[in-house]
Coordinates of C-alpha atoms (C1' of nucleotides) in Angstrom, one line a residue:
Chain A
M1 CA 187.3 89.2 87.2
A2 CA 190.7 88.4 86.2
K3 CA 189.3 84.6 85.1
L4 CA 186.7 83.4 82.8
Q5 CA 184.1 82.1 85.2
S6 CA 180.3 82.0 85.8
V7 CA 178.8 84.9 88.1
R8 CA 178.8 83.7 91.5
G9 CA 175.6 81.3 92.5
T10 CA 174.9 80.4 89.5
H11 CA 175.5 76.9 87.9
D12 CA 175.6 75.0 84.5
L13 CA 173.3 72.8 84.0
I14 CA 175.1 69.6 82.2
G15 CA 174.2 65.8 80.8
D16 CA 172.8 64.0 83.6
D17 CA 172.1 67.6 85.8
A18 CA 170.2 68.8 82.8
R19 CA 168.4 65.2 82.9
A20 CA 167.4 65.1 86.3
H21 CA 165.7 68.9 86.2
L22 CA 163.7 67.9 82.9
A23 CA 162.9 64.8 84.9
I24 CA 161.5 66.5 87.8
V25 CA 159.7 69.0 85.4
G26 CA 158.0 66.0 83.3
A27 CA 156.6 64.5 86.0
A28 CA 155.2 67.6 88.2
R29 CA 153.8 68.5 84.7
D30 CA 152.1 64.9 84.4
V31 CA 150.8 65.6 87.7
A32 CA 149.3 68.6 87.0
E33 CA 147.8 68.1 83.9
R34 CA 145.9 65.2 85.6
Y35 CA 144.6 67.7 88.0
G36 CA 143.5 69.7 85.0
F37 CA 146.3 72.5 85.3
S38 CA 147.5 74.1 82.2
P39 CA 151.2 75.3 81.2
M40 CA 151.5 78.8 81.9
D41 CA 155.0 80.9 80.9
T42 CA 155.5 84.3 82.1
P43 CA 158.7 86.7 81.2
I44 CA 161.4 86.0 83.9
F45 CA 161.7 89.7 84.1
E46 CA 158.7 92.3 84.7
F47 CA 158.5 96.0 85.9
T48 CA 160.2 96.4 89.5
E49 CA 156.6 97.7 90.6
V50 CA 155.4 94.2 90.3
F51 CA 157.4 92.9 92.7
K52 CA 157.5 95.1 95.0
R53 CA 153.7 95.7 95.5
T54 CA 152.9 92.5 95.7
L55 CA 155.6 90.3 97.8
G56 CA 155.7 93.4 100.6
V57 CA 158.0 96.3 100.6
T58 CA 159.4 95.1 104.5
S59 CA 160.4 91.5 103.1
D60 CA 163.9 90.4 102.7
I61 CA 163.4 89.4 99.0
V62 CA 162.5 93.1 97.9
T63 CA 164.7 95.1 100.3
K64 CA 168.1 93.3 99.4
E65 CA 167.5 90.1 97.3
M66 CA 166.4 91.7 94.0
Y67 CA 168.5 92.0 91.0
T68 CA 167.2 95.4 89.4
F69 CA 168.3 97.7 86.7
D70 CA 166.9 100.3 84.3
D71 CA 166.3 99.7 81.1
K72 CA 167.5 101.4 77.9
G73 CA 164.0 103.3 78.3
G74 CA 164.4 104.3 81.5
D75 CA 162.3 102.0 83.2
S76 CA 163.2 100.0 86.0
L77 CA 162.9 96.2 85.5
T78 CA 163.7 93.3 88.5
L79 CA 164.5 89.6 87.4
R80 CA 161.6 87.8 89.3
P81 CA 162.6 86.6 92.4
E82 CA 159.0 83.9 92.8
G83 CA 157.1 82.8 90.1
T84 CA 153.7 84.3 91.6
A85 CA 153.5 87.4 91.4
G86 CA 154.5 87.3 87.1
I87 CA 151.1 85.1 87.0
A88 CA 149.0 87.5 88.6
R89 CA 150.2 90.3 86.9
A90 CA 149.4 88.1 83.6
F91 CA 146.2 87.1 84.9
I92 CA 145.6 91.1 85.2
S93 CA 147.0 92.7 82.1
G94 CA 146.3 89.5 80.5
G95 CA 142.2 89.7 80.2
L96 CA 142.1 86.2 82.3
Q97 CA 139.3 87.1 84.7
N98 CA 136.8 85.6 83.0
E99 CA 138.2 82.5 82.7
L100 CA 138.2 81.4 86.2
P101 CA 139.3 79.1 87.8
L102 CA 142.6 79.9 86.7
K103 CA 144.3 76.6 86.8
C104 CA 148.2 76.5 85.7
F105 CA 151.4 75.5 86.4
Y106 CA 154.7 76.9 85.2
H107 CA 158.8 76.1 85.9
G108 CA 161.8 78.1 85.0
P109 CA 164.6 80.4 86.6
M110 CA 164.5 82.4 89.6
F111 CA 166.8 84.9 90.9
R112 CA 167.8 86.5 93.9
H113 CA 170.7 87.8 95.3
E114 CA 171.4 85.7 98.6
R115 CA 174.6 84.4 99.5
P116 CA 175.1 81.3 98.3
Q117 CA 175.2 77.5 100.1
K118 CA 173.7 74.2 100.1
G119 CA 170.5 74.2 98.1
R120 CA 170.8 77.6 97.4
Q121 CA 172.0 79.6 94.3
R122 CA 171.3 83.0 92.9
Q123 CA 169.7 81.6 90.1
F124 CA 167.4 78.7 90.6
H125 CA 164.5 76.8 89.3
Q126 CA 161.2 76.4 90.5
F127 CA 158.2 74.2 89.7
G128 CA 155.1 76.0 91.1
V129 CA 151.5 75.8 90.0
E130 CA 148.5 78.6 91.1
L131 CA 145.1 77.8 91.2
I132 CA 143.4 81.5 90.7
G133 CA 139.7 82.4 91.3
V134 CA 138.5 79.6 94.0
S135 CA 137.9 81.0 97.8
E136 CA 136.4 77.2 98.8
P137 CA 139.0 75.5 101.2
S138 CA 139.0 72.5 98.5
A139 CA 140.8 74.0 96.4
D140 CA 143.7 74.3 98.8
V141 CA 142.9 70.8 99.6
E142 CA 143.6 70.0 95.8
V143 CA 146.9 71.7 95.2
I144 CA 148.6 70.7 98.7
A145 CA 147.2 66.9 97.5
M146 CA 149.1 67.7 93.9
A147 CA 152.1 68.4 95.8
A148 CA 152.5 65.5 97.6
D149 CA 151.6 63.5 94.4
I150 CA 154.6 65.2 93.0
L151 CA 156.8 64.3 95.3
D152 CA 155.2 60.6 95.2
A153 CA 156.2 60.5 91.7
L154 CA 159.3 61.6 92.4
G155 CA 160.1 59.0 94.9
I156 CA 160.5 61.0 97.7
L157 CA 157.4 61.8 99.7
S158 CA 158.5 59.3 102.4
E159 CA 161.6 61.8 102.9
T160 CA 159.4 64.7 103.6
K161 CA 157.2 65.8 106.1
L162 CA 153.9 68.3 105.6
E163 CA 153.8 71.4 108.1
L164 CA 150.4 73.1 108.0
N165 CA 149.5 76.1 109.5
T166 CA 147.0 79.4 108.9
L167 CA 148.0 82.6 108.7
G168 CA 143.7 83.6 108.9
D169 CA 142.1 86.3 107.3
A170 CA 143.2 90.1 107.5
Q171 CA 141.6 90.8 110.3
S172 CA 143.1 87.4 112.5
K173 CA 146.2 88.5 111.2
E174 CA 146.3 92.4 112.5
Q175 CA 144.8 91.5 115.6
Y176 CA 147.6 88.7 116.4
R177 CA 150.5 90.9 115.0
A178 CA 149.6 94.1 117.0
A179 CA 149.3 91.1 120.6
L180 CA 152.7 90.1 119.5
V181 CA 153.8 93.8 119.0
D182 CA 152.7 94.6 122.3
Y183 CA 154.3 91.4 124.2
F184 CA 157.7 91.1 122.7
S185 CA 157.9 94.8 123.3
A186 CA 157.5 94.6 127.0
V187 CA 160.7 91.9 126.9
S188 CA 162.3 93.8 124.2
D189 CA 165.4 93.5 126.0
Q190 CA 165.6 89.9 126.3
L191 CA 165.3 89.6 122.8
S192 CA 168.2 88.5 120.0
E193 CA 169.3 91.7 117.9
E194 CA 167.9 90.0 115.4
S195 CA 164.4 89.1 116.4
K196 CA 164.7 93.1 117.5
D197 CA 164.9 93.8 114.1
R198 CA 161.8 91.6 113.2
L199 CA 160.1 92.9 115.9
V200 CA 159.9 96.1 113.8
R201 CA 159.2 94.9 110.5
N202 CA 157.8 91.7 111.0
P203 CA 156.9 90.3 114.6
L204 CA 155.5 87.2 112.9
R205 CA 159.2 85.8 112.3
I206 CA 160.3 85.9 115.9
L207 CA 158.3 82.8 116.6
D208 CA 160.3 81.0 114.0
S209 CA 164.0 82.2 115.7
K210 CA 166.2 79.6 116.3
D211 CA 167.7 81.5 119.1
A212 CA 167.5 80.0 122.2
G213 CA 166.8 82.9 124.5
D214 CA 163.9 84.0 121.7
R215 CA 162.9 80.6 121.7
A216 CA 162.0 80.7 125.6
L217 CA 160.4 83.9 124.9
V218 CA 157.9 82.5 122.4
A219 CA 156.7 79.8 124.6
D220 CA 154.8 82.2 126.6
A221 CA 153.5 84.1 124.0
P222 CA 150.3 84.7 122.1
I223 CA 148.9 82.3 120.8
F224 CA 147.1 82.7 116.9
A225 CA 144.0 80.4 117.6
D226 CA 142.8 83.0 120.5
Y227 CA 142.7 86.1 117.9
M228 CA 141.5 83.8 115.0
T229 CA 137.7 84.7 113.6
D230 CA 135.1 82.1 113.6
D231 CA 135.2 82.2 109.8
A232 CA 139.1 81.6 109.8
A233 CA 139.2 79.0 111.8
A234 CA 136.0 77.3 110.3
F235 CA 138.1 77.5 107.1
F236 CA 141.1 76.3 108.5
A237 CA 139.0 73.5 110.0
A238 CA 137.6 72.7 106.6
V239 CA 141.3 72.0 104.8
Q240 CA 142.4 70.0 107.8
D241 CA 139.2 67.7 106.7
G242 CA 140.1 67.9 103.4
L243 CA 143.1 66.5 103.7
D244 CA 141.9 63.8 106.2
T245 CA 139.5 62.9 103.4
V246 CA 141.7 62.8 101.1
G247 CA 144.6 60.9 103.1
V248 CA 147.0 63.7 102.9
A249 CA 149.3 63.3 106.1
Y250 CA 150.2 66.3 108.1
T251 CA 151.4 68.2 110.8
R252 CA 150.5 71.2 112.4
N253 CA 153.1 73.7 112.8
P254 CA 151.5 77.0 114.4
H255 CA 155.3 79.1 113.1
I256 CA 155.4 78.3 110.0
V257 CA 155.2 81.7 108.7
R258 CA 155.7 82.8 104.9
G259 CA 158.1 85.1 103.9
L260 CA 156.2 86.4 101.2
D261 CA 153.8 89.4 102.5
Y262 CA 150.5 88.2 100.5
Y263 CA 149.9 85.3 101.9
S264 CA 146.8 84.5 104.2
H265 CA 144.8 81.5 106.0
T266 CA 146.5 78.3 104.3
A267 CA 150.0 78.4 104.9
F268 CA 152.3 75.0 104.4
E269 CA 156.1 73.5 103.7
F270 CA 156.8 70.2 102.8
T271 CA 160.3 69.6 104.3
T272 CA 163.1 67.3 104.6
E273 CA 165.8 66.5 106.6
A274 CA 168.3 65.3 104.1
L275 CA 169.3 68.7 102.9
G276 CA 170.7 70.4 106.0
A277 CA 169.7 74.2 106.7
Q278 CA 167.6 74.9 103.7
G279 CA 165.3 71.8 104.5
T280 CA 162.3 72.9 102.4
V281 CA 161.6 71.8 99.4
L282 CA 158.3 73.0 98.7
A283 CA 155.9 75.4 100.4
G284 CA 152.5 77.6 99.8
G285 CA 150.0 79.3 100.7
R286 CA 146.6 81.3 99.9
Y287 CA 146.3 84.5 98.5
D288 CA 143.3 86.2 98.5
G289 CA 144.5 89.7 98.8
L290 CA 147.1 89.7 96.1
I291 CA 145.6 90.5 93.3
E292 CA 143.4 93.2 94.5
T293 CA 146.6 94.3 95.7
M294 CA 148.1 95.0 92.7
G295 CA 145.1 96.8 91.4
G296 CA 142.7 93.7 89.8
P297 CA 139.7 92.8 90.9
R298 CA 139.5 90.9 94.5
T299 CA 140.1 87.2 93.8
P300 CA 141.3 84.7 95.6
G301 CA 144.1 82.8 94.9
V302 CA 146.1 79.5 96.0
G303 CA 149.4 78.0 95.1
W304 CA 153.2 76.7 95.9
G305 CA 156.6 76.9 94.7
A306 CA 159.1 74.0 94.7
G307 CA 162.5 74.2 94.1
I308 CA 164.2 72.0 91.0
E309 CA 167.7 72.2 92.7
R310 CA 166.7 70.8 95.8
L311 CA 164.2 68.0 94.8
A312 CA 167.2 67.4 92.3
M313 CA 169.3 66.3 95.4
M314 CA 166.9 64.5 96.4
T315 CA 165.5 62.2 93.5
K316 CA 168.1 58.9 92.3
A317 CA 170.1 59.2 89.7
P318 CA 167.5 59.9 86.6
S319 CA 167.0 56.6 83.9
A320 CA 170.1 56.3 81.5
P321 CA 168.8 57.6 77.8
A322 CA 168.0 54.5 75.4
R323 CA 171.7 53.1 74.9
A324 CA 173.2 53.7 71.3
I325 CA 174.1 52.3 68.2
T326 CA 177.2 53.4 66.7
L327 CA 178.1 53.9 62.8
V328 CA 182.0 53.8 62.3
G329 CA 182.5 54.3 58.8
L330 CA 185.6 53.4 57.0
G331 CA 187.3 55.2 54.2
D332 CA 185.3 57.8 52.1
A333 CA 182.8 55.4 50.9
G334 CA 182.1 54.0 54.3
E335 CA 182.0 57.5 56.0
R336 CA 179.4 58.8 53.1
E337 CA 177.5 55.9 53.6
A338 CA 177.5 55.6 57.0
L339 CA 176.1 59.9 57.3
R340 CA 173.4 58.9 54.8
L341 CA 172.0 55.5 57.1
S342 CA 172.8 57.6 60.4
R343 CA 169.4 59.8 59.2
E344 CA 167.7 56.6 57.8
L345 CA 167.8 54.6 61.0
R346 CA 167.0 57.7 63.2
H347 CA 164.3 58.1 61.2
A348 CA 163.3 54.3 61.9
G349 CA 163.1 55.6 65.7
L350 CA 166.7 54.3 66.7
T351 CA 168.9 55.8 68.5
I352 CA 172.4 56.6 66.6
E353 CA 175.4 58.2 67.4
L354 CA 177.6 58.8 64.1
I355 CA 181.7 58.3 64.5
Y356 CA 182.9 61.8 62.9
K357 CA 186.7 60.6 63.0
G358 CA 189.4 58.4 63.3
G359 CA 189.5 54.4 62.1
I360 CA 187.9 51.0 63.5
K361 CA 189.6 51.3 66.8
R362 CA 188.9 54.8 68.1
G363 CA 185.2 54.0 66.8
L364 CA 184.6 50.8 68.7
K365 CA 186.5 53.1 71.9
R366 CA 184.0 55.6 71.5
A367 CA 181.0 52.9 71.2
D368 CA 182.4 51.5 74.6
R369 CA 182.6 54.8 76.4
I370 CA 179.0 55.5 75.6
N371 CA 177.9 51.8 76.2
A372 CA 176.6 51.6 73.1
A373 CA 174.7 48.5 72.3
A374 CA 176.0 47.6 68.9
A375 CA 178.4 49.0 66.5
V376 CA 178.1 48.9 62.4
L377 CA 180.8 48.8 60.8
I378 CA 181.2 50.3 56.9
G379 CA 184.0 49.6 54.9
D380 CA 185.0 48.8 51.6
D381 CA 184.7 45.4 52.1
E382 CA 181.2 46.0 53.1
L383 CA 179.6 47.9 50.6
A384 CA 181.2 46.1 47.9
K385 CA 178.5 43.4 49.3
G386 CA 176.0 45.5 49.5
A387 CA 176.5 45.1 53.4
V388 CA 177.5 46.1 56.6
T389 CA 179.0 44.4 60.0
V390 CA 177.3 44.5 63.3
R391 CA 179.4 44.0 66.1
N392 CA 177.5 43.5 69.2
L393 CA 179.1 44.8 71.8
D394 CA 178.0 42.9 75.0
S395 CA 178.9 39.6 73.3
G396 CA 181.7 40.4 70.5
E397 CA 179.5 38.5 67.9
Q398 CA 179.6 39.7 64.6
A399 CA 177.2 39.3 61.5
D400 CA 176.8 40.4 58.1
V401 CA 173.8 42.2 57.3
A402 CA 172.6 43.5 54.0
I403 CA 172.1 47.3 54.1
S404 CA 168.5 46.6 53.1
D405 CA 167.5 44.6 56.4
L406 CA 169.6 46.5 58.9
K407 CA 166.9 48.7 59.9
D408 CA 164.9 45.2 61.0
H409 CA 168.1 44.0 62.4
L410 CA 169.4 46.8 64.5
S411 CA 165.4 47.0 66.2
A412 CA 166.5 44.0 67.8
Y413 CA 168.8 46.0 70.0
S414 CA 166.7 48.8 71.3
Chain B
rG1 C1' 174.8 91.4 104.8
rU2 C1' 177.9 88.3 109.2
rG3 C1' 181.2 84.0 110.6
rG4 C1' 183.8 79.2 109.7
rC5 C1' 186.6 75.8 106.3
rU6 C1' 188.8 75.4 101.4
rG7 C1' 191.2 76.8 96.2
rU8 C1' 197.5 72.7 93.2
rA9 C1' 197.2 68.6 85.9
rG10 C1' 190.0 67.2 82.9
rC11 C1' 188.3 64.9 87.7
rU12 C1' 189.9 62.6 93.2
rC13 C1' 193.8 64.7 95.9
rA14 C1' 199.3 64.0 98.3
rG15 C1' 203.4 67.7 98.2
rU16 C1' 207.5 67.1 105.4
rU17 C1' 209.9 72.8 109.9
rG18 C1' 209.5 78.1 103.5
rG19 C1' 215.1 74.8 99.8
rU20 C1' 216.6 73.3 93.6
rU21 C1' 213.0 70.2 87.8
rA22 C1' 205.5 70.3 91.1
rG23 C1' 203.5 64.5 92.3
rA24 C1' 200.1 60.2 92.0
rG25 C1' 195.4 57.6 90.7
rC26 C1' 191.7 58.3 87.3
rG27 C1' 190.6 60.2 82.5
rC28 C1' 192.8 62.0 77.8
rC29 C1' 196.4 60.9 73.3
rU30 C1' 199.9 57.4 70.9
rG31 C1' 202.2 52.5 70.2
rG32 C1' 202.1 46.9 71.3
rU33 C1' 197.2 45.0 67.1
rU34 C1' 198.1 48.4 58.5
rG35 C1' 189.6 46.5 59.8
rU36 C1' 188.1 45.4 65.8
rG37 C1' 186.5 48.3 72.0
rG38 C1' 186.0 46.7 77.4
rU39 C1' 191.9 43.7 79.8
rC40 C1' 197.0 43.7 79.8
rU41 C1' 201.6 46.1 78.7
rA42 C1' 205.1 50.7 77.0
rG43 C1' 205.0 55.5 76.0
rG44 C1' 203.0 60.5 75.4
rA45 C1' 200.8 65.4 76.3
rG46 C1' 198.7 68.2 79.8
rG47 C1' 199.8 72.8 86.0
rU48 C1' 199.2 81.3 85.2
rC49 C1' 200.3 76.0 92.0
rG50 C1' 192.4 81.2 91.8
rC51 C1' 194.1 86.3 91.2
rG52 C1' 197.0 90.5 92.9
rG53 C1' 200.3 92.3 96.7
rG54 C1' 203.9 91.5 100.8
rU55 C1' 207.8 88.9 103.5
rU56 C1' 212.3 86.1 102.4
rC57 C1' 218.7 84.5 99.6
rG58 C1' 214.4 81.3 98.5
rA59 C1' 207.0 80.8 98.6
rG60 C1' 202.7 75.8 96.3
rA61 C1' 203.6 76.3 101.7
rC62 C1' 203.9 82.4 105.8
rC63 C1' 201.6 87.1 105.9
rC64 C1' 197.3 91.1 103.7
rG65 C1' 194.3 92.0 99.7
rU66 C1' 191.0 90.0 96.5
rC67 C1' 187.7 86.6 93.7
rA68 C1' 185.2 81.9 94.1
rG69 C1' 183.4 76.9 96.2
rC70 C1' 181.6 74.4 100.6
rC71 C1' 178.8 74.9 105.7
rA72 C1' 175.9 77.5 108.8
rC73 C1' 173.4 82.5 110.4
rC74 C1' 170.3 86.0 108.1
rC75 C1' 166.5 84.8 104.7
rC76 C1' 164.1 81.6 101.8
rA77 C1' 162.4 77.0 97.4

RNA sequence: GUGGCUGUAGCUCAGUUGGUUAGAGCGCCUGGUUGUGGUCUAGGAGGUCGCGGGUUCGAGACCCGUCAGCCACCCCA
């Protein structure tokens, strides 16, 4: 590191970029609260075991993408790569089992050691929701409908497509997996190198391969529907019926495979063509086995996570903040009065920008640059009369205003 | 982890087959205007040419390495 620079794949959020993130979180939160979800904030690092156990030891995230380190006490800790595991851990260790259903939302930074590209950073931000303790398909429907409402609130729902799939229950999943291994093993010499690897680690992934040769093989592969239990099929039918009922459009995509091992039944992604290769903007599913896997009581759950950076790339520029009024103090007495007035006027609800140094010219120039609505000139001439000069920066008109009337006069600008 | 493209001023970029003191626009600062912004105008500041090594009489340019950015693969939000 020859030069002071940010760590690869990390990014500073400045001004409008930071504003865009806040706007997305704010909009998502408003919708989530209307659905009866409450905020929840868990630590950004956990014992490594929390993620190893839940995400599946074969997943790429665990095997090569986690920021793991030993702390001074010798414990292995990991910066969270996603949000659900921490929530599940808090659910178990925090005694929340008696408050079912638990409906919560969260947002914050996540960390994954991947090669950066468009829509992908090593530190990125997610907004997510979890609904824990409800095994009915209406929970899946509600959580998906909320996602659609949030995208709509952000004005980008029409640019996305909801893709829906089911992974079935544990039994369906296991039988199908075995069938796939049988099928692909017989033709493994025709598979791409990557898919040969997938065959061992995660055969479902082969279904999602972009390799042309793989795709030809996938076309004749066993289909999941033939291996689904009646219960799993009924559940999926109920979810689809529910989405139809609430009016959320979707397309079936049998090749959607969630990357994290804890998913079962419903899996879904909101995708877009607008962001290049990383088109998934919000994704989630049902994870009925997760909490039990972690050592808690058997408790169902469903939720999703959304990439705030990806959403930000799709939303328009955030609405500009309120136009300010600048206070330009001239001379010692004027500067002191400007300082005093700045606080008084802010208390009155006005957006005040104080000019810290320089004369009137510099003050007005700065006022212009920040797109202020008006400038208040406070100098010896004015103070002698107990007044100030208010200049409308759009029209150029000026008015003498008594200091006692200033608050009322300026309120016309906001 | 693999591959392709790219690193020159605060920003966007130009820089000829390697040649003397590295440029432009925007932005910034100062003056024209001793208390009046935007427009105009005159001037000014600002550069380890990402970093390290090599080739050469001579490197911003060519070669190697490295770091970073972008894009794609992988994977994922």
